[in-house]
Coordinates of C-alpha atoms in Angstrom, one line a residue:
M137 CA 189.9 249.5 77.7
S138 CA 190.2 249.2 81.5
E139 CA 191.4 246.0 83.2
L140 CA 187.8 245.4 84.5
G141 CA 186.5 245.6 80.9
Q142 CA 189.1 243.3 79.6
A143 CA 188.2 240.8 82.4
R144 CA 184.5 241.0 81.5
Q145 CA 185.4 240.5 77.7
R146 CA 187.4 237.5 78.5
T147 CA 184.5 236.1 80.5
T148 CA 181.7 236.8 78.1
N149 CA 183.4 236.6 74.6
G150 CA 186.1 234.1 75.3
H151 CA 186.7 231.2 77.6
P152 CA 186.6 231.9 81.4
P153 CA 189.8 231.4 83.2
D154 CA 188.6 228.2 84.9
E155 CA 187.6 226.8 81.6
E156 CA 190.9 227.7 79.9
H157 CA 192.6 225.9 82.8
D158 CA 190.5 222.8 82.3
I159 CA 191.2 222.9 78.5
G160 CA 194.9 223.1 79.2
I161 CA 194.8 220.1 81.5
E162 CA 192.8 218.1 78.9
L163 CA 195.3 218.9 76.1
Q164 CA 198.2 217.9 78.4
R165 CA 196.4 214.7 79.3
R166 CA 195.9 213.8 75.6
N167 CA 199.5 214.5 74.7
T168 CA 200.9 212.3 77.5
A169 CA 198.3 209.5 77.5
S170 CA 199.4 206.2 76.0
S171 CA 196.6 204.0 77.3
S172 CA 193.4 202.8 75.6
S173 CA 190.3 204.9 75.0
S174 CA 188.5 203.3 78.0
S175 CA 191.3 204.3 80.3
S176 CA 191.1 207.9 78.9
S177 CA 187.4 207.9 79.6
S178 CA 187.9 206.8 83.1
S179 CA 190.6 209.4 83.7
S180 CA 188.3 212.1 82.3
S181 CA 185.4 211.0 84.5
S182 CA 187.8 211.1 87.5
S183 CA 189.0 214.6 86.6
S184 CA 185.4 215.8 86.3
S185 CA 184.4 214.2 89.6
S186 CA 187.4 215.8 91.3
S187 CA 186.5 219.2 89.9
S188 CA 182.9 218.8 90.9
S189 CA 183.9 217.8 94.4
S190 CA 186.3 220.8 94.6
D191 CA 183.5 223.1 93.5
S192 CA 181.1 221.8 96.1
D193 CA 183.7 222.0 98.8
I194 CA 183.6 225.8 98.3
Y195 CA 180.3 225.9 100.2
G196 CA 181.6 223.7 103.0
F197 CA 179.4 220.6 102.4
H198 CA 182.3 218.3 101.7
N199 CA 183.3 218.1 105.4
F200 CA 179.7 218.1 106.7
H201 CA 178.6 214.8 108.2
G202 CA 175.2 214.4 109.7
L203 CA 176.0 210.9 110.9
P204 CA 179.2 209.3 112.1
T205 CA 181.5 207.8 109.6
R206 CA 181.8 204.0 109.2
A207 CA 185.2 204.0 110.9
G208 CA 183.7 206.0 113.8
L209 CA 180.8 203.6 114.2
L210 CA 183.2 200.6 114.2
H211 CA 185.4 202.3 116.8
F212 CA 182.3 202.9 119.0
R213 CA 181.1 199.3 118.6
D214 CA 184.5 198.0 119.6
R215 CA 184.6 200.2 122.6
F216 CA 181.0 199.3 123.6
M217 CA 181.7 195.6 123.3
R218 CA 185.2 196.0 124.8
K219 CA 186.9 194.2 122.0
G220 CA 190.2 192.9 123.0
K221 CA 189.7 193.8 126.7
K222 CA 188.6 191.8 129.7
K223 CA 184.9 191.4 130.1
V224 CA 183.0 191.9 133.3
G225 CA 180.9 189.0 134.6
T226 CA 177.3 189.1 135.6
M227 CA 177.8 188.1 139.2
Q228 CA 180.7 190.5 139.5
S229 CA 178.4 193.2 138.2
L230 CA 175.6 192.5 140.6
R231 CA 178.1 192.5 143.5
A232 CA 179.5 195.8 142.4
I233 CA 176.0 197.3 142.2
A234 CA 175.1 196.1 145.7
L235 CA 178.3 197.5 147.1
S236 CA 178.5 200.7 145.0
S237 CA 177.2 202.9 147.9
W238 CA 176.0 202.6 151.5
L239 CA 172.9 204.5 150.3
N240 CA 171.7 201.2 148.7
L241 CA 170.6 200.4 152.3
F242 CA 167.7 202.8 151.7
I243 CA 166.2 200.4 149.2
V244 CA 164.3 198.9 152.1
F245 CA 162.1 202.0 152.1
I246 CA 160.8 201.2 148.6
P247 CA 158.4 198.4 149.7
L248 CA 157.5 200.4 152.8
A249 CA 156.5 203.4 150.7
W250 CA 154.4 201.3 148.4
I251 CA 152.7 199.6 151.3
A252 CA 151.9 203.0 152.8
H253 CA 150.5 204.3 149.5
F254 CA 148.2 201.3 148.8
E255 CA 147.0 201.2 152.4
N256 CA 146.1 204.9 152.2
H257 CA 144.4 204.3 148.8
R258 CA 142.3 201.5 150.4
A259 CA 141.4 203.7 153.3
E260 CA 140.2 206.5 151.0
H261 CA 138.2 204.1 149.0
H262 CA 136.4 202.9 152.1
E263 CA 136.2 206.4 153.6
E264 CA 138.3 205.4 156.6
E265 CA 141.1 207.1 158.4
P266 CA 144.4 206.2 156.8
D267 CA 146.6 203.9 158.9
W268 CA 149.7 205.5 157.5
P269 CA 149.7 209.3 157.9
Y270 CA 150.4 211.3 154.7
G271 CA 153.4 212.8 156.2
L272 CA 154.9 209.4 156.9
T273 CA 154.1 208.2 153.4
F274 CA 155.8 211.3 151.9
T275 CA 158.9 210.6 154.1
L276 CA 159.1 207.0 153.0
C277 CA 158.7 207.9 149.3
F278 CA 161.4 210.6 149.7
L279 CA 163.8 208.1 151.3
A280 CA 163.0 205.5 148.7
I281 CA 164.0 207.9 145.9
I282 CA 167.4 208.5 147.3
P283 CA 168.9 205.0 146.4
L284 CA 167.2 205.1 143.0
S285 CA 168.8 208.5 142.2
R286 CA 172.2 207.1 143.3
L287 CA 171.7 204.1 141.0
F288 CA 171.0 206.5 138.2
E289 CA 174.2 208.4 138.8
Y290 CA 176.2 205.2 139.2
G291 CA 174.7 203.6 136.1
G292 CA 175.4 206.7 134.0
E293 CA 179.0 206.8 135.3
Q294 CA 179.5 203.2 134.4
M295 CA 178.1 203.6 130.9
M296 CA 180.7 206.2 130.2
Y297 CA 183.3 203.5 130.1
Y298 CA 181.4 201.9 127.2
V299 CA 180.2 205.0 125.2
G300 CA 182.8 207.6 126.2
K301 CA 182.4 210.8 128.2
D302 CA 180.7 212.8 125.4
L303 CA 177.7 210.4 125.0
G304 CA 177.9 209.3 128.6
D305 CA 177.2 212.9 129.8
L306 CA 174.0 212.9 127.7
I307 CA 173.0 209.6 129.4
V308 CA 173.7 211.0 132.8
V309 CA 171.8 214.3 132.1
T310 CA 168.8 212.3 130.8
L311 CA 168.7 210.0 133.8
N312 CA 169.0 213.0 136.2
N313 CA 166.0 214.5 134.5
A314 CA 164.0 211.3 134.9
V315 CA 162.4 212.3 138.3
E316 CA 161.3 215.8 137.0
A317 CA 160.0 214.4 133.7
T318 CA 158.1 211.7 135.5
L319 CA 156.7 214.3 137.9
A320 CA 155.6 216.4 135.0
I321 CA 153.9 213.5 133.2
I322 CA 152.1 212.6 136.4
L323 CA 150.7 216.1 136.8
L324 CA 149.6 216.0 133.1
T325 CA 147.7 212.8 133.7
K326 CA 146.0 214.4 136.7
C327 CA 145.1 217.4 134.6
E328 CA 147.0 219.8 136.9
L329 CA 148.1 222.0 134.0
K330 CA 148.7 225.2 135.8
L331 CA 150.7 223.5 138.5
L332 CA 152.5 221.6 135.7
Q333 CA 153.5 224.9 134.1
S334 CA 154.8 226.3 137.4
T335 CA 156.7 223.1 138.0
I336 CA 158.4 223.3 134.6
I337 CA 159.5 226.8 135.2
G338 CA 160.6 225.9 138.8
V339 CA 162.7 222.9 137.5
V340 CA 164.4 225.1 134.9
V341 CA 165.2 227.9 137.3
L342 CA 166.4 225.4 140.0
H343 CA 168.8 223.9 137.5
L344 CA 170.0 227.2 136.2
L345 CA 170.7 229.0 139.6
L346 CA 170.6 226.9 142.8
I347 CA 172.3 223.7 141.7
P348 CA 175.1 225.1 139.6
G349 CA 175.6 228.0 142.1
A350 CA 176.0 225.5 145.0
S351 CA 178.4 223.5 142.8
F352 CA 180.5 226.6 142.0
I353 CA 180.7 227.5 145.7
T354 CA 181.9 224.1 146.8
G355 CA 184.1 223.5 143.8
G356 CA 185.7 226.9 143.8
A357 CA 186.3 227.2 147.5
R358 CA 189.9 226.0 147.2
V359 CA 190.9 227.5 143.8
E360 CA 190.8 230.9 142.3
S361 CA 188.6 229.9 139.4
Q362 CA 187.4 226.8 137.6
D363 CA 187.1 226.2 133.9
L364 CA 184.0 225.5 131.9
H365 CA 184.0 223.6 128.6
P366 CA 184.2 226.6 126.1
H367 CA 182.7 224.6 123.2
L368 CA 179.6 223.7 125.3
T369 CA 179.3 227.1 127.0
Q370 CA 179.1 229.0 123.7
L371 CA 176.4 226.7 122.4
N372 CA 174.5 226.7 125.8
H373 CA 174.1 230.4 125.7
T374 CA 172.3 230.2 122.4
L375 CA 170.2 227.2 123.4
L376 CA 169.1 228.8 126.6
A377 CA 168.1 232.0 124.8
I378 CA 166.1 230.1 122.2
G379 CA 164.3 228.0 124.8
V380 CA 163.5 230.9 127.1
L381 CA 162.4 233.3 124.3
S382 CA 160.1 230.6 123.0
L383 CA 158.1 231.1 126.2
L384 CA 158.1 234.9 125.7
L385 CA 156.5 234.7 122.2
P386 CA 153.0 233.3 123.3
S387 CA 153.0 235.5 126.4
A388 CA 153.7 238.6 124.4
F389 CA 151.1 237.7 121.8
F390 CA 148.5 237.1 124.5
A391 CA 149.3 240.5 126.1
S392 CA 149.0 242.3 122.8
I393 CA 145.5 240.9 122.2
Q394 CA 144.3 241.7 125.7
G395 CA 142.6 244.9 126.3
V396 CA 141.7 246.7 129.5
G397 CA 138.7 245.9 131.8
E398 CA 136.0 244.1 130.0
A399 CA 138.1 243.8 126.8
A400 CA 140.6 241.8 128.7
D401 CA 138.1 239.2 129.7
A402 CA 136.9 239.0 126.1
S403 CA 140.3 237.6 125.0
V404 CA 139.9 234.6 127.4
N405 CA 137.8 232.2 125.4
D406 CA 137.9 228.8 123.8
Q407 CA 138.7 230.1 120.3
N408 CA 141.8 231.8 121.5
R409 CA 142.8 228.7 123.6
E410 CA 142.6 226.6 120.4
M411 CA 144.8 229.2 118.6
F412 CA 147.4 229.1 121.3
L413 CA 147.3 225.3 121.4
Q414 CA 148.1 225.1 117.7
M415 CA 150.8 227.8 118.1
S416 CA 152.3 225.8 121.0
R417 CA 152.4 222.6 119.1
G418 CA 154.3 224.2 116.2
L419 CA 156.8 225.8 118.6
A420 CA 157.2 222.4 120.4
I421 CA 158.2 220.7 117.1
I422 CA 160.7 223.5 116.3
L423 CA 162.2 223.3 119.8
L424 CA 162.7 219.5 119.4
F425 CA 164.3 220.1 116.0
V426 CA 166.7 222.6 117.6
Y427 CA 167.6 220.2 120.4
I428 CA 168.2 217.3 118.0
C429 CA 170.5 219.5 115.8
S430 CA 172.4 220.7 118.8
R431 CA 173.1 217.2 119.9
I432 CA 174.3 216.3 116.4
F433 CA 176.6 219.3 116.4
L434 CA 178.0 218.4 119.9
H435 CA 178.4 214.7 119.3
N436 CA 179.5 214.8 115.7
P437 CA 181.0 218.3 115.0
P438 CA 182.2 219.1 111.4
G439 CA 185.4 217.4 110.3
D440 CA 186.5 213.8 109.9
G441 CA 186.8 211.5 112.8
N442 CA 185.2 213.8 115.4
A443 CA 182.1 211.8 116.1
L444 CA 181.5 210.7 119.7
K445 CA 184.8 212.1 120.8
V446 CA 185.9 214.8 123.2
H447 CA 186.0 218.2 121.4
P448 CA 189.5 219.5 120.7
M449 CA 188.6 222.8 122.6
A450 CA 187.8 220.8 125.8
P451 CA 189.8 221.7 129.0
S452 CA 192.7 219.4 129.8
G453 CA 190.8 218.0 132.7
V454 CA 188.1 216.7 130.5
K455 CA 190.6 215.2 128.0
H456 CA 192.4 213.5 130.9
E457 CA 189.1 212.1 132.2
E458 CA 188.2 210.7 128.8
N459 CA 191.6 209.0 128.5
E460 CA 191.1 207.4 131.9
L461 CA 187.6 206.1 130.9
E462 CA 189.0 204.5 127.7
N463 CA 191.8 202.7 129.4
A464 CA 190.3 201.8 132.8
T465 CA 188.2 198.7 133.5
P466 CA 184.5 199.3 134.4
E467 CA 182.9 197.7 137.5
I468 CA 179.8 196.3 135.8
S469 CA 178.9 194.8 132.5
Q470 CA 177.2 197.1 130.0
W471 CA 174.2 194.7 129.6
V472 CA 173.7 194.4 133.4
C473 CA 174.0 198.2 133.6
I474 CA 171.3 198.7 131.0
G475 CA 169.0 196.2 132.7
M476 CA 169.6 197.9 136.1
L477 CA 168.7 201.3 134.6
V478 CA 165.5 200.0 133.1
V479 CA 164.4 198.5 136.4
T480 CA 165.4 201.6 138.3
I481 CA 163.4 203.8 135.9
A482 CA 160.3 201.7 136.5
L483 CA 160.7 201.8 140.3
M484 CA 161.3 205.6 140.1
A485 CA 158.2 206.3 138.0
A486 CA 155.9 204.5 140.5
T487 CA 157.6 205.9 143.6
A488 CA 157.5 209.5 142.2
E489 CA 153.7 209.1 141.6
W490 CA 153.2 208.0 145.2
L491 CA 155.3 211.0 146.3
V492 CA 153.1 213.4 144.4
D493 CA 150.0 211.8 145.9
S494 CA 151.3 212.0 149.4
V495 CA 152.5 215.6 149.0
E496 CA 149.0 216.8 148.1
F497 CA 148.2 217.2 151.8
V498 CA 150.7 220.0 152.0
R499 CA 148.8 222.1 149.5
Q500 CA 145.3 221.1 150.8
Q501 CA 146.0 221.4 154.5
G502 CA 148.6 224.1 154.4
S503 CA 148.5 227.8 153.5
I504 CA 150.9 227.6 150.6
N505 CA 150.1 229.4 147.3
E506 CA 149.9 227.1 144.3
E507 CA 152.5 229.2 142.5
W508 CA 155.1 228.8 145.3
F509 CA 154.1 225.1 145.5
G510 CA 154.9 224.6 141.8
L511 CA 157.8 227.0 141.4
I512 CA 159.8 226.2 144.5
L513 CA 158.5 223.2 146.6
L514 CA 157.9 220.6 143.9
P515 CA 161.2 221.2 142.1
I516 CA 163.1 221.1 145.3
I517 CA 161.3 217.8 146.3
S518 CA 162.1 216.3 142.9
F519 CA 165.8 217.2 143.4
S520 CA 165.9 216.6 147.2
A521 CA 167.2 213.0 146.8
D522 CA 170.2 214.3 144.7
G523 CA 170.6 217.1 147.1
A524 CA 170.7 214.7 150.1
I525 CA 173.4 212.7 148.2
A526 CA 175.4 215.8 147.5
I527 CA 175.2 216.9 151.2
V528 CA 176.4 213.4 152.3
F529 CA 179.4 213.5 150.0
F530 CA 180.2 217.1 151.0
F531 CA 180.5 216.1 154.6
H532 CA 182.5 213.1 153.5
Y533 CA 185.0 215.4 151.8
L534 CA 185.1 217.6 154.9
L535 CA 185.9 214.6 157.1
R536 CA 188.7 213.6 154.8
H537 CA 190.0 217.2 154.9
Y538 CA 190.1 217.3 158.7
L539 CA 191.7 213.9 158.9
G540 CA 194.6 215.2 156.8
R541 CA 193.6 213.3 153.6
P542 CA 192.0 216.0 151.4
S543 CA 191.2 215.2 147.8
P544 CA 192.9 217.5 145.2
P545 CA 190.7 220.4 144.0
S546 CA 189.2 220.1 140.5
T547 CA 190.0 222.7 138.0
V548 CA 186.9 221.8 135.9
A549 CA 183.6 223.3 137.1
K550 CA 180.6 221.0 137.5
A551 CA 177.9 222.7 135.4
R552 CA 176.0 219.7 134.4
A553 CA 172.8 221.2 136.0
I554 CA 172.8 223.8 133.2
D555 CA 172.7 221.0 130.6
L556 CA 169.8 219.6 132.6
S557 CA 167.8 222.8 132.3
I558 CA 168.6 223.0 128.6
Q559 CA 167.4 219.5 128.0
F560 CA 164.3 220.1 130.0
I561 CA 163.2 223.3 128.2
L562 CA 164.2 222.1 124.7
F563 CA 163.2 218.5 124.9
W564 CA 161.0 217.5 127.8
M565 CA 158.8 220.6 127.8
P566 CA 157.9 220.3 124.1
F567 CA 157.6 216.6 124.4
I568 CA 155.0 217.0 127.2
V569 CA 153.2 219.6 125.1
L570 CA 153.0 217.0 122.2
L571 CA 152.0 214.3 124.7
A572 CA 149.2 216.5 126.0
W573 CA 148.0 217.0 122.4
W574 CA 147.9 213.2 122.0
T575 CA 146.0 212.7 125.2
N576 CA 143.6 215.7 124.5
K577 CA 144.9 217.8 127.4
P578 CA 144.8 221.6 126.7
L579 CA 148.4 222.3 127.7
S580 CA 150.0 225.2 125.8
L581 CA 153.2 227.2 126.0
L582 CA 151.1 230.2 127.2
F583 CA 152.8 230.7 130.6
D584 CA 152.2 233.2 133.3
I585 CA 154.1 236.4 132.5
F586 CA 155.7 236.4 136.0
E587 CA 157.1 232.9 135.3
V588 CA 158.4 233.9 132.0
A589 CA 160.1 236.9 133.5
L590 CA 161.8 234.6 136.1
T591 CA 163.1 232.3 133.4
I592 CA 164.5 235.2 131.3
A593 CA 166.2 236.7 134.4
A594 CA 167.7 233.3 135.3
C595 CA 168.9 232.8 131.8
F596 CA 170.5 236.3 131.8
V597 CA 172.3 235.6 135.1
V598 CA 173.7 232.2 133.9
N599 CA 174.8 233.5 130.6
Y600 CA 176.6 236.5 132.2
V601 CA 178.3 234.3 134.8
T602 CA 179.6 231.7 132.3
A603 CA 180.4 234.1 129.5
D604 CA 184.2 233.8 130.1
S605 CA 184.0 230.0 130.5
K606 CA 185.3 230.4 134.1
T607 CA 183.6 230.4 137.5
N608 CA 184.4 231.1 141.1
W609 CA 182.7 230.7 144.5
A610 CA 181.7 234.4 144.6
E611 CA 179.7 234.0 141.4
G612 CA 178.1 230.8 142.9
I613 CA 177.0 232.9 145.9
S614 CA 175.4 235.4 143.5
M615 CA 173.4 232.7 141.7
V616 CA 172.2 231.1 144.9
S617 CA 171.2 234.5 146.3
F618 CA 169.2 235.3 143.2
Y619 CA 167.4 232.0 143.6
A620 CA 166.6 233.0 147.2
M621 CA 165.2 236.3 145.9
I622 CA 162.9 234.4 143.4
A623 CA 161.7 232.1 146.3
C624 CA 160.9 235.2 148.5
V625 CA 159.0 237.0 145.8
S626 CA 157.1 233.9 144.6
W627 CA 155.8 233.3 148.2
F628 CA 153.5 236.3 147.7
Y629 CA 152.4 235.7 144.1
T630 CA 149.0 234.1 143.5
G631 CA 149.1 233.7 139.8
Q632 CA 147.5 235.1 136.7
I633 CA 143.8 234.3 136.6
S634 CA 143.5 234.6 132.8
I635 CA 146.2 231.9 132.3
R636 CA 144.5 229.7 134.8
E637 CA 141.2 229.9 133.0
M638 CA 142.9 229.2 129.6
L639 CA 144.3 226.0 131.1
N640 CA 141.1 224.8 132.6
C641 CA 141.1 221.0 132.6
P642 CA 138.8 219.2 132.3
G643 CA 136.3 221.6 130.9
T644 CA 136.2 224.6 128.6
V645 CA 137.4 228.1 129.1
A646 CA 133.8 229.4 129.2
E647 CA 133.1 227.1 132.2
A648 CA 136.2 228.4 134.0
V649 CA 135.2 232.0 133.3
A650 CA 131.6 231.4 134.5
G651 CA 132.8 229.6 137.6
A652 CA 135.1 232.5 138.5
A653 CA 132.2 235.0 138.0
T654 CA 130.0 232.9 140.2
A655 CA 132.6 232.8 142.9
V656 CA 132.9 236.6 142.9

């Protein structure tokens, strides 16, 4: 009989090898045990539990932790409460906030922007000429957003001392997306669904190309290359692909059911819109699930004691920064910081709405296409405050350099903007779709095919540039140049009529189609 046959006979006719091993252990235990029967029962139960645990560990579930361990949560609590360390007082915190940046002087523009908005609203209600020109109102709102964006950045940086760099980066990313998310929600409430879709794509493309590209140019000007976090980069490639391809699915489906000529118009109806709405809501839930799982993986990777800590694969610069955050003393109290962020978010939401209202005159009085208005202008306006802050600090560094006091170059590339785009497309976009469902707005993930193509192209460029987890200024030039190409082409694009009709709000698709036929 062959060895294989003998093995099968031992497995089927006799005891399996694992069982023979267990029997041998049991006989040895019985021969050497001198305790009572209750102790023997306890030992047998422990042996069985250990064997079961060992068997389950074969599949890798033994080291899987969906939530942080108790020890990790206690460590996080002690760090957040600064146990055993000096606390920061309330008055000291308020003084630090006031003196955190000279940009806080721009807070004076907040009441001026609000006065200008309400005066214009009163003038419109009484059909009078506005006392505050819309251009002036827009400028005041823009200047008012600058200190609020700076306070977002400052508050997120201070919270890192209490929650660590890993969770602190998530807070900073979420706060930096606050302006764009607020802008999107305002457009949803105004039923500007086509403009909302264009703005979503514009925000994602802006954060994928222009902002990280400019960062790679300025950061890599004095070093040959800068490092990216390899653990984040690998996951970001997958998340970007999932988010972008989720937009391709409805567009491809819509293109497949469209015919040519009159058959193409037949696919634009209320029945198909309802189908795409149901499809989009399902995709939105799946995207939210993917984003939540990715955050669990990033903030609590497999293994014991990894929750809310810097990943072992992180660059040395990131580990050094985390060590400094844990040992240094913050400038403001965690409770004052949270209160400041809540107040800042409320002020930002209102000021952003006044900004949108005032910028409407550009679209109504100018000759700008709605596509370019949503893809390029609104995203840049939403980021303009952060851009102004970045320009100010850039000239500050140039001044230090020419005065002979240059700051040392960083070896870690600043690619937080890519995380902004991932959060926006995987969290905020599906959230807005579900919010539209709740508010009875017909917003779906059926985007203009041109907009989908732009997002796929931007995703391809970013994934290709960051594939080796290194960047340089030449790659930053390429990213910014490609964004300029998109802006140039978008200037001449007027939009896909069928998508605009499918997003008609308020009203039905049939009304939009009839209105377009009457206009022709």
